[in-house]
Amino acid sequence: MSTSVVEHGNARPSLGQVLDFAWGRGPFTATEAMAGASLTRSTTIDAIDTLVDLGVVHELANARDAGEYSGGRPARRFELPADLGAVIALDAGDAHLGITITDLARAPLAHLRTGLDPQHTVGQRRATILRHLEAALAESGVPRDRILALCAGVAAPVARDGSSPPHPAGFWERTNPGLAEVLAGWAPVVQVKNDAVLAAAAEGDLGEAVGCRDYIALVAGERLGAGAVVDGHILHGAHGGVGEMVLFDHVRGVDSADGLGPVTARLARGLIEAGEASPGGPLVALLADGLPADRILALAAARDPDAVRVARRAGEFLARVVAVLGSTYDPERVIICGAIADGIEPVLDAARDALRPLLDLPAPVLLRSRLGADIVLTGAISTALAAARSVGLPQLVAQRLRG
């Protein structure tokens, strides 16, 4: 984190170093902080006492009062309280909005999920997002001046300034209706990120890519989107377009950026229309419900022969997608993310078999995400907490020093 915290114009790096040590640690002693922050004892104690005076660090009961005393002078104990501030995460998709507010220990304080009208104008979408954001903040009980960071995920490429480039059909401008500007006053740090980038952040922080430096989080439900991490860095590009999947319009056997949901339904319908499915079988029975992908995959997991054939063909489709990503980014792992991941194993089994001959490089390991449908919110929380640690909290301390 930034270790420069200002007191009357003078840098106090020691305050930042102690804050960095204390973040997410729970109770600690001055001796532990001294070692962890690489400071002298007197400097450590001075920094801790300053932070206690500012109400940023709390002094706890000493070891004797806490029942941990074993002789000698009891050590003073301190903690950076999780309720010192909060962060906001948004997932603004084409037709849905998710908002989560957490404390600094990631404990949820409010959660909201609702639909968004894809036909809304930019102005209507802005107003709707702000209205629900105000409602979530009220539910959380957190004063607005205690919000240390905010991160919003959108279904569009996002440049470094939080804007999205124009889209031929206006889709990107609608899904990211100038959120960086609209939300600018909500926190010391406001970030807008592509949803697949946030999925990659979530997998690296809490999921299947912990400790991995080269991986792709493939959001694969309705539309394909890839968050690419190479050499430990999430890739963005000049316009935030790394991982945009329009390239698959030009890949034989893939032919579009449609995700595994519509592709699985399309393959099932093709199997039925070709007369290859059992007329009285459970796959044909799903026609009345529109051939939902999750139920097709559940049938495949139960070894229904028709659904297994669909899953195998969906796996061949996925293998072509992964082969292109593997040749482009050389990942160690490709993680299938989103709600579709819950039942994806039959497809992954087929994709693993089909992938090997499609690559000259070693094939990436194919995994399913275990972070669920809210993975974009999970990544937005991780991103907002990192910003709160590096910027929001030091700014809070600087304000209290000046005040």
Tab-separated table of C-alpha atoms in Angstrom:
chain	number	residue	atom	x	y	z
A	1	MET	CA	0.000	0.000	0.000
A	2	SER	CA	0.994	3.649	-0.131
A	3	THR	CA	3.037	4.259	3.004
A	4	SER	CA	3.023	8.038	2.876
A	5	VAL	CA	0.463	9.516	5.260
A	6	VAL	CA	0.600	13.285	5.690
A	7	GLU	CA	0.637	15.097	9.003
A	8	HIS	CA	0.660	18.895	8.621
A	9	GLY	CA	2.599	18.580	5.369
A	10	ASN	CA	5.156	16.099	6.750
A	11	ALA	CA	5.321	12.535	5.498
A	12	ARG	CA	4.670	9.865	8.123
A	13	PRO	CA	5.641	6.645	6.365
A	14	SER	CA	5.537	4.790	9.678
A	15	LEU	CA	1.774	5.241	9.902
A	16	GLY	CA	1.321	3.654	6.487
A	17	GLN	CA	3.640	0.793	7.353
A	18	VAL	CA	1.738	0.010	10.544
A	19	LEU	CA	-1.595	0.260	8.729
A	20	ASP	CA	-0.329	-2.114	6.060
A	21	PHE	CA	0.796	-4.575	8.719
A	22	ALA	CA	-2.495	-4.304	10.634
A	23	TRP	CA	-4.758	-4.782	7.589
A	24	GLY	CA	-6.763	-7.993	7.962
A	25	ARG	CA	-4.536	-9.297	10.751
A	26	GLY	CA	-6.786	-9.180	13.805
A	27	PRO	CA	-5.317	-8.415	17.245
A	28	PHE	CA	-1.583	-7.649	17.355
A	29	THR	CA	1.053	-6.376	19.755
A	30	ALA	CA	3.569	-3.597	19.270
A	31	THR	CA	6.330	-6.215	19.105
A	32	GLU	CA	4.550	-8.002	16.243
A	33	ALA	CA	3.974	-4.711	14.436
A	34	MET	CA	7.617	-3.717	14.886
A	35	ALA	CA	8.781	-6.931	13.206
A	36	GLY	CA	6.092	-6.911	10.532
A	37	ALA	CA	6.496	-3.241	9.601
A	38	SER	CA	10.322	-3.278	9.877
A	39	LEU	CA	10.404	-0.281	12.225
A	40	THR	CA	12.193	0.494	15.453
A	41	ARG	CA	10.263	-0.093	18.651
A	42	SER	CA	9.940	3.589	19.504
A	43	THR	CA	8.774	4.479	15.983
A	44	THR	CA	6.272	1.623	16.025
A	45	ILE	CA	4.803	2.621	19.385
A	46	ASP	CA	4.628	6.275	18.321
A	47	ALA	CA	2.799	5.326	15.109
A	48	ILE	CA	0.390	3.018	16.933
A	49	ASP	CA	-0.380	5.656	19.581
A	50	THR	CA	-1.046	8.216	16.832
A	51	LEU	CA	-3.414	5.825	15.062
A	52	VAL	CA	-5.168	5.059	18.359
A	53	ASP	CA	-5.591	8.789	19.051
A	54	LEU	CA	-7.106	9.183	15.568
A	55	GLY	CA	-9.600	6.390	16.225
A	56	VAL	CA	-8.176	4.337	13.362
A	57	VAL	CA	-6.592	1.581	15.457
A	58	HIS	CA	-8.331	0.383	18.609
A	59	GLU	CA	-6.517	-0.649	21.762
A	60	LEU	CA	-7.889	-3.893	23.143
A	61	ALA	CA	-7.766	-5.422	26.588
A	62	ASN	CA	-4.202	-6.406	27.490
A	63	ALA	CA	-3.098	-10.005	27.753
A	64	ARG	CA	-3.939	-10.204	31.467
A	65	ASP	CA	-7.467	-8.899	30.969
A	66	ALA	CA	-7.929	-11.136	27.944
A	67	GLY	CA	-7.010	-14.215	29.988
A	68	GLU	CA	-3.760	-14.834	28.122
A	69	TYR	CA	-1.354	-13.478	30.733
A	70	SER	CA	1.433	-15.884	31.738
A	71	GLY	CA	3.748	-13.701	33.801
A	72	GLY	CA	5.754	-10.531	33.274
A	73	ARG	CA	4.366	-7.244	32.065
A	74	PRO	CA	1.221	-7.824	29.965
A	75	ALA	CA	1.530	-6.719	26.362
A	76	ARG	CA	-0.707	-4.031	24.926
A	77	ARG	CA	-2.915	-5.365	22.150
A	78	PHE	CA	-4.350	-3.475	19.173
A	79	GLU	CA	-6.601	-4.035	16.170
A	80	LEU	CA	-7.576	-2.296	12.962
A	81	PRO	CA	-11.380	-2.578	13.271
A	82	ALA	CA	-13.238	-4.061	10.327
A	83	ASP	CA	-16.039	-1.518	10.766
A	84	LEU	CA	-13.701	1.441	10.337
A	85	GLY	CA	-14.974	1.762	6.778
A	86	ALA	CA	-16.722	-0.126	4.003
A	87	VAL	CA	-16.471	-0.805	0.279
A	88	ILE	CA	-19.088	-1.053	-2.454
A	89	ALA	CA	-19.119	-3.562	-5.311
A	90	LEU	CA	-21.442	-3.360	-8.332
A	91	ASP	CA	-22.155	-5.820	-11.131
A	92	ALA	CA	-24.029	-3.934	-13.839
A	93	GLY	CA	-24.838	-6.405	-16.599
A	94	ASP	CA	-27.037	-5.910	-19.615
A	95	ALA	CA	-30.174	-7.065	-17.777
A	96	HIS	CA	-29.175	-7.296	-14.114
A	97	LEU	CA	-27.702	-5.228	-11.309
A	98	GLY	CA	-25.982	-6.599	-8.237
A	99	ILE	CA	-24.726	-4.452	-5.366
A	100	THR	CA	-22.839	-5.634	-2.291
A	101	ILE	CA	-21.492	-3.506	0.546
A	102	THR	CA	-18.974	-5.089	2.922
A	103	ASP	CA	-16.829	-4.038	5.833
A	104	LEU	CA	-13.046	-4.200	5.636
A	105	ALA	CA	-13.074	-7.881	6.633
A	106	ARG	CA	-15.386	-8.686	3.706
A	107	ALA	CA	-18.418	-9.256	5.944
A	108	PRO	CA	-21.554	-8.309	3.968
A	109	LEU	CA	-23.521	-5.317	5.224
A	110	ALA	CA	-26.029	-5.105	2.368
A	111	HIS	CA	-26.778	-7.063	-0.788
A	112	LEU	CA	-29.185	-6.242	-3.590
A	113	ARG	CA	-29.887	-7.965	-6.881
A	114	THR	CA	-32.472	-6.752	-9.372
A	115	GLY	CA	-33.208	-6.652	-13.062
A	116	LEU	CA	-32.256	-3.883	-15.471
A	117	ASP	CA	-34.242	-3.075	-18.586
A	118	PRO	CA	-31.969	-3.551	-21.637
A	119	GLN	CA	-34.122	-1.002	-23.458
A	120	HIS	CA	-33.385	1.796	-21.001
A	121	THR	CA	-31.668	4.907	-22.292
A	122	VAL	CA	-28.289	5.865	-20.860
A	123	GLY	CA	-29.969	8.417	-18.611
A	124	GLN	CA	-32.557	5.943	-17.343
A	125	ARG	CA	-29.868	3.361	-16.624
A	126	ARG	CA	-27.799	5.884	-14.671
A	127	ALA	CA	-30.811	6.918	-12.607
A	128	THR	CA	-31.779	3.298	-11.904
A	129	ILE	CA	-28.275	2.354	-10.764
A	130	LEU	CA	-28.034	5.394	-8.498
A	131	ARG	CA	-31.459	4.722	-6.977
A	132	HIS	CA	-30.555	1.143	-6.086
A	133	LEU	CA	-27.134	2.232	-4.839
A	134	GLU	CA	-28.752	4.708	-2.447
A	135	ALA	CA	-31.109	1.964	-1.261
A	136	ALA	CA	-28.245	-0.473	-0.633
A	137	LEU	CA	-26.287	2.164	1.278
A	138	ALA	CA	-29.317	2.911	3.441
A	139	GLU	CA	-29.735	-0.819	4.123
A	140	SER	CA	-26.084	-1.136	5.151
A	141	GLY	CA	-26.309	1.654	7.717
A	142	VAL	CA	-22.864	2.907	6.681
A	143	PRO	CA	-22.456	6.700	6.406
A	144	ARG	CA	-21.395	7.717	2.931
A	145	ASP	CA	-18.181	9.332	4.216
A	146	ARG	CA	-17.092	5.908	5.508
A	147	ILE	CA	-17.062	4.353	2.029
A	148	LEU	CA	-13.356	3.914	1.253
A	149	ALA	CA	-13.592	2.476	-2.268
A	150	LEU	CA	-16.088	1.469	-4.935
A	151	CYS	CA	-15.648	-0.900	-7.881
A	152	ALA	CA	-18.206	-1.495	-10.635
A	153	GLY	CA	-18.129	-4.300	-13.187
A	154	VAL	CA	-19.739	-3.815	-16.597
A	155	ALA	CA	-20.301	-5.966	-19.673
A	156	ALA	CA	-18.056	-3.816	-21.879
A	157	PRO	CA	-14.370	-3.142	-22.451
A	158	VAL	CA	-13.176	-0.421	-20.094
A	159	ALA	CA	-10.256	1.934	-20.703
A	160	ARG	CA	-7.952	3.089	-17.928
A	161	ASP	CA	-10.092	6.181	-17.256
A	162	GLY	CA	-13.212	4.057	-16.712
A	163	SER	CA	-14.822	4.859	-20.064
A	164	SER	CA	-15.917	2.365	-22.698
A	165	PRO	CA	-15.294	2.781	-26.437
A	166	PRO	CA	-18.238	3.196	-28.807
A	167	HIS	CA	-19.952	0.028	-29.964
A	168	PRO	CA	-21.509	-0.319	-33.440
A	169	ALA	CA	-24.903	-1.041	-31.857
A	170	GLY	CA	-24.438	1.183	-28.802
A	171	PHE	CA	-24.242	-1.795	-26.414
A	172	TRP	CA	-21.079	-0.796	-24.585
A	173	GLU	CA	-22.219	2.794	-24.037
A	174	ARG	CA	-25.475	1.529	-22.544
A	175	THR	CA	-23.930	-1.077	-20.233
A	176	ASN	CA	-21.345	1.457	-19.072
A	177	PRO	CA	-23.323	4.725	-19.061
A	178	GLY	CA	-20.410	6.875	-17.892
A	179	LEU	CA	-20.267	5.185	-14.489
A	180	ALA	CA	-16.812	6.552	-13.627
A	181	GLU	CA	-18.232	10.068	-13.838
A	182	VAL	CA	-21.611	9.239	-12.286
A	183	LEU	CA	-20.075	7.511	-9.250
A	184	ALA	CA	-17.037	9.781	-8.838
A	185	GLY	CA	-18.171	11.319	-5.559
A	186	TRP	CA	-19.014	8.083	-3.832
A	187	ALA	CA	-15.555	7.141	-2.539
A	188	PRO	CA	-11.902	8.241	-2.577
A	189	VAL	CA	-11.317	5.520	-5.184
A	190	VAL	CA	-13.905	4.662	-7.846
A	191	GLN	CA	-12.992	2.033	-10.431
A	192	VAL	CA	-14.962	0.679	-13.380
A	193	LYS	CA	-13.783	-2.658	-14.762
A	194	ASN	CA	-14.805	-5.179	-17.392
A	195	ASP	CA	-16.780	-8.045	-15.836
A	196	ALA	CA	-14.378	-10.753	-17.069
A	197	VAL	CA	-11.433	-8.788	-15.640
A	198	LEU	CA	-13.194	-8.859	-12.261
A	199	ALA	CA	-13.857	-12.580	-12.640
A	200	ALA	CA	-10.100	-13.003	-13.123
A	201	ALA	CA	-9.449	-10.904	-10.009
A	202	ALA	CA	-11.853	-13.081	-8.022
A	203	GLU	CA	-10.244	-16.334	-9.164
A	204	GLY	CA	-6.778	-15.013	-8.343
A	205	ASP	CA	-7.853	-13.824	-4.897
A	206	LEU	CA	-10.175	-16.603	-3.733
A	207	GLY	CA	-10.662	-19.179	-6.479
A	208	GLU	CA	-8.946	-21.689	-8.724
A	209	ALA	CA	-6.065	-19.361	-9.658
A	210	VAL	CA	-4.698	-18.591	-6.197
A	211	GLY	CA	-0.912	-18.666	-6.572
A	212	CYS	CA	-1.102	-18.960	-10.381
A	213	ARG	CA	0.568	-16.302	-12.559
A	214	ASP	CA	-0.817	-17.291	-15.963
A	215	TYR	CA	-4.512	-18.045	-16.321
A	216	ILE	CA	-7.751	-17.071	-18.028
A	217	ALA	CA	-11.112	-16.617	-16.341
A	218	LEU	CA	-13.586	-17.440	-19.103
A	219	VAL	CA	-17.056	-16.056	-18.415
A	220	ALA	CA	-19.033	-18.489	-20.511
A	221	GLY	CA	-22.749	-18.278	-19.737
A	222	GLU	CA	-24.688	-16.169	-22.245
A	223	ARG	CA	-21.700	-14.522	-23.958
A	224	LEU	CA	-17.995	-15.355	-23.941
A	225	GLY	CA	-15.636	-12.976	-22.191
A	226	ALA	CA	-12.089	-13.577	-20.978
A	227	GLY	CA	-10.090	-12.060	-18.168
A	228	ALA	CA	-6.460	-12.782	-19.057
A	229	VAL	CA	-3.646	-12.844	-16.508
A	230	VAL	CA	-0.102	-13.145	-17.875
A	231	ASP	CA	3.018	-13.116	-15.676
A	232	GLY	CA	0.829	-12.144	-12.726
A	233	HIS	CA	-0.701	-9.082	-14.412
A	234	ILE	CA	-4.298	-8.669	-15.540
A	235	LEU	CA	-4.204	-7.501	-19.155
A	236	HIS	CA	-6.334	-4.553	-20.313
A	237	GLY	CA	-5.138	-3.069	-23.607
A	238	ALA	CA	-5.386	0.441	-25.025
A	239	HIS	CA	-9.199	0.482	-24.873
A	240	GLY	CA	-9.734	-2.239	-22.279
A	241	GLY	CA	-10.452	-4.690	-25.073
A	242	VAL	CA	-8.196	-7.614	-24.136
A	243	GLY	CA	-10.505	-10.598	-23.813
A	244	GLU	CA	-13.256	-9.270	-26.090
A	245	MET	CA	-14.537	-12.305	-27.961
A	246	VAL	CA	-15.732	-10.881	-31.274
A	247	LEU	CA	-12.736	-12.680	-32.769
A	248	PHE	CA	-14.728	-15.920	-32.485
A	249	ASP	CA	-17.054	-14.659	-35.192
A	250	HIS	CA	-14.143	-15.564	-37.473
A	251	VAL	CA	-13.153	-18.950	-35.985
A	252	ARG	CA	-14.478	-21.973	-37.832
A	253	GLY	CA	-16.496	-24.222	-35.555
A	254	VAL	CA	-17.165	-21.438	-33.051
A	255	ASP	CA	-18.591	-18.726	-35.322
A	256	SER	CA	-19.811	-16.322	-32.626
A	257	ALA	CA	-19.193	-15.065	-29.097
A	258	ASP	CA	-22.249	-16.922	-27.800
A	259	GLY	CA	-21.619	-18.597	-24.466
A	260	LEU	CA	-22.205	-22.179	-23.415
A	261	GLY	CA	-25.809	-21.487	-22.429
A	262	PRO	CA	-27.154	-20.694	-25.907
A	263	VAL	CA	-24.644	-23.020	-27.588
A	264	THR	CA	-25.784	-25.999	-25.505
A	265	ALA	CA	-29.434	-25.230	-26.230
A	266	ARG	CA	-28.670	-24.862	-29.944
A	267	LEU	CA	-26.800	-28.152	-30.061
A	268	ALA	CA	-29.632	-29.925	-28.261
A	269	ARG	CA	-32.182	-28.506	-30.668
A	270	GLY	CA	-30.050	-29.612	-33.616
A	271	LEU	CA	-29.816	-33.141	-32.207
A	272	ILE	CA	-33.602	-33.301	-31.798
A	273	GLU	CA	-34.388	-31.806	-35.207
A	274	ALA	CA	-32.003	-34.266	-36.873
A	275	GLY	CA	-33.952	-37.140	-35.321
A	276	GLU	CA	-30.936	-38.287	-33.321
A	277	ALA	CA	-32.616	-37.965	-29.904
A	278	SER	CA	-34.982	-40.498	-28.373
A	279	PRO	CA	-38.518	-39.195	-29.118
A	280	GLY	CA	-39.805	-40.011	-25.649
A	281	GLY	CA	-36.597	-39.172	-23.844
A	282	PRO	CA	-36.016	-36.509	-21.202
A	283	LEU	CA	-34.047	-34.260	-23.582
A	284	VAL	CA	-36.983	-33.960	-25.971
A	285	ALA	CA	-39.232	-33.267	-22.972
A	286	LEU	CA	-37.180	-30.134	-22.282
A	287	LEU	CA	-38.317	-28.608	-25.575
A	288	ALA	CA	-41.437	-27.295	-23.870
A	289	ASP	CA	-39.231	-25.300	-21.461
A	290	GLY	CA	-36.931	-23.915	-24.144
A	291	LEU	CA	-34.064	-26.384	-23.594
A	292	PRO	CA	-32.442	-24.661	-20.576
A	293	ALA	CA	-28.717	-25.397	-20.526
A	294	ASP	CA	-28.539	-26.130	-16.799
A	295	ARG	CA	-31.136	-28.888	-17.102
A	296	ILE	CA	-29.459	-30.362	-20.187
A	297	LEU	CA	-26.178	-30.505	-18.281
A	298	ALA	CA	-27.914	-32.077	-15.282
A	299	LEU	CA	-29.215	-34.803	-17.601
A	300	ALA	CA	-25.698	-35.290	-18.969
A	301	ALA	CA	-24.328	-35.641	-15.439
A	302	ALA	CA	-26.989	-38.308	-14.860
A	303	ARG	CA	-25.690	-40.086	-18.007
A	304	ASP	CA	-28.755	-39.611	-20.200
A	305	PRO	CA	-27.414	-40.708	-23.616
A	306	ASP	CA	-28.902	-37.823	-25.598
A	307	ALA	CA	-27.690	-35.184	-23.147
A	308	VAL	CA	-24.262	-36.817	-23.052
A	309	ARG	CA	-24.034	-36.375	-26.836
A	310	VAL	CA	-24.962	-32.708	-26.470
A	311	ALA	CA	-22.344	-32.247	-23.734
A	312	ARG	CA	-19.708	-33.908	-25.896
A	313	ARG	CA	-20.441	-31.533	-28.780
A	314	ALA	CA	-20.444	-28.558	-26.412
A	315	GLY	CA	-17.058	-29.774	-25.181
A	316	GLU	CA	-15.726	-29.791	-28.736
A	317	PHE	CA	-16.972	-26.211	-29.123
A	318	LEU	CA	-15.290	-25.206	-25.852
A	319	ALA	CA	-12.049	-26.908	-26.887
A	320	ARG	CA	-11.852	-24.708	-30.000
A	321	VAL	CA	-12.377	-21.611	-27.851
A	322	VAL	CA	-9.699	-22.685	-25.391
A	323	ALA	CA	-7.307	-23.603	-28.202
A	324	VAL	CA	-7.466	-20.037	-29.539
A	325	LEU	CA	-6.990	-18.574	-26.058
A	326	GLY	CA	-4.209	-21.050	-25.336
A	327	SER	CA	-2.336	-20.119	-28.512
A	328	THR	CA	-2.792	-16.404	-27.804
A	329	TYR	CA	-2.011	-16.158	-24.083
A	330	ASP	CA	-0.296	-19.471	-23.182
A	331	PRO	CA	-2.180	-19.856	-19.860
A	332	GLU	CA	-1.481	-22.536	-17.294
A	333	ARG	CA	-5.188	-22.734	-16.417
A	334	VAL	CA	-8.497	-21.793	-18.023
A	335	ILE	CA	-11.315	-21.447	-15.508
A	336	ILE	CA	-14.935	-21.561	-16.658
A	337	CYS	CA	-16.843	-18.947	-14.654
A	338	GLY	CA	-20.407	-17.856	-13.973
A	339	ALA	CA	-23.597	-19.720	-13.138
A	340	ILE	CA	-22.996	-22.156	-16.029
A	341	ALA	CA	-19.950	-23.525	-14.168
A	342	ASP	CA	-22.069	-25.375	-11.607
A	343	GLY	CA	-22.951	-28.170	-14.036
A	344	ILE	CA	-20.123	-27.902	-16.517
A	345	GLU	CA	-18.098	-31.061	-15.710
A	346	PRO	CA	-19.593	-33.219	-18.520
A	347	VAL	CA	-18.612	-30.510	-21.009
A	348	LEU	CA	-15.142	-30.103	-19.486
A	349	ASP	CA	-14.504	-33.841	-19.699
A	350	ALA	CA	-15.224	-33.763	-23.434
A	351	ALA	CA	-13.274	-30.528	-23.935
A	352	ARG	CA	-10.162	-31.970	-22.269
A	353	ASP	CA	-10.154	-34.891	-24.702
A	354	ALA	CA	-10.772	-32.665	-27.727
A	355	LEU	CA	-8.228	-29.994	-26.759
A	356	ARG	CA	-4.994	-31.979	-26.871
A	357	PRO	CA	-4.687	-32.274	-30.683
A	358	LEU	CA	-5.609	-28.597	-31.217
A	359	LEU	CA	-2.517	-27.122	-29.549
A	360	ASP	CA	1.206	-27.383	-30.111
A	361	LEU	CA	1.854	-25.789	-26.706
A	362	PRO	CA	1.015	-27.792	-23.579
A	363	ALA	CA	-2.745	-27.655	-23.096
A	364	PRO	CA	-3.949	-25.523	-20.183
A	365	VAL	CA	-5.685	-27.228	-17.297
A	366	LEU	CA	-9.458	-26.784	-17.625
A	367	LEU	CA	-11.230	-26.070	-14.343
A	368	ARG	CA	-14.663	-24.948	-13.266
A	369	SER	CA	-15.051	-21.961	-10.989
A	370	ARG	CA	-16.542	-22.537	-7.563
A	371	LEU	CA	-17.339	-18.862	-6.968
A	372	GLY	CA	-20.860	-19.037	-8.400
A	373	ALA	CA	-23.062	-16.607	-10.278
A	374	ASP	CA	-21.859	-13.618	-8.236
A	375	ILE	CA	-18.230	-13.955	-9.311
A	376	VAL	CA	-18.169	-10.429	-10.780
A	377	LEU	CA	-19.300	-9.003	-7.440
A	378	THR	CA	-16.689	-11.140	-5.691
A	379	GLY	CA	-13.963	-9.696	-7.918
A	380	ALA	CA	-15.304	-6.174	-7.457
A	381	ILE	CA	-15.148	-6.617	-3.673
A	382	SER	CA	-11.544	-7.854	-3.901
A	383	THR	CA	-10.612	-4.920	-6.136
A	384	ALA	CA	-12.357	-2.375	-3.914
A	385	LEU	CA	-10.730	-3.769	-0.760
A	386	ALA	CA	-7.292	-3.540	-2.374
A	387	ALA	CA	-8.023	0.100	-3.265
A	388	ALA	CA	-9.286	0.802	0.248
A	389	ARG	CA	-6.074	-0.603	1.660
A	390	SER	CA	-3.745	1.292	-0.665
A	391	VAL	CA	-5.591	4.605	-1.009
A	392	GLY	CA	-8.851	4.938	0.904
A	393	LEU	CA	-7.532	4.128	4.361
A	394	PRO	CA	-4.378	6.300	4.101
A	395	GLN	CA	-6.583	9.162	2.905
A	396	LEU	CA	-8.864	8.671	5.898
A	397	VAL	CA	-5.871	8.864	8.216
A	398	ALA	CA	-4.558	11.965	6.440
A	399	GLN	CA	-7.931	13.666	6.812
A	400	ARG	CA	-8.044	12.943	10.522
A	401	LEU	CA	-4.496	14.196	10.954
A	402	ARG	CA	-5.435	17.455	9.277
A	403	GLY	CA	-8.731	17.725	11.131
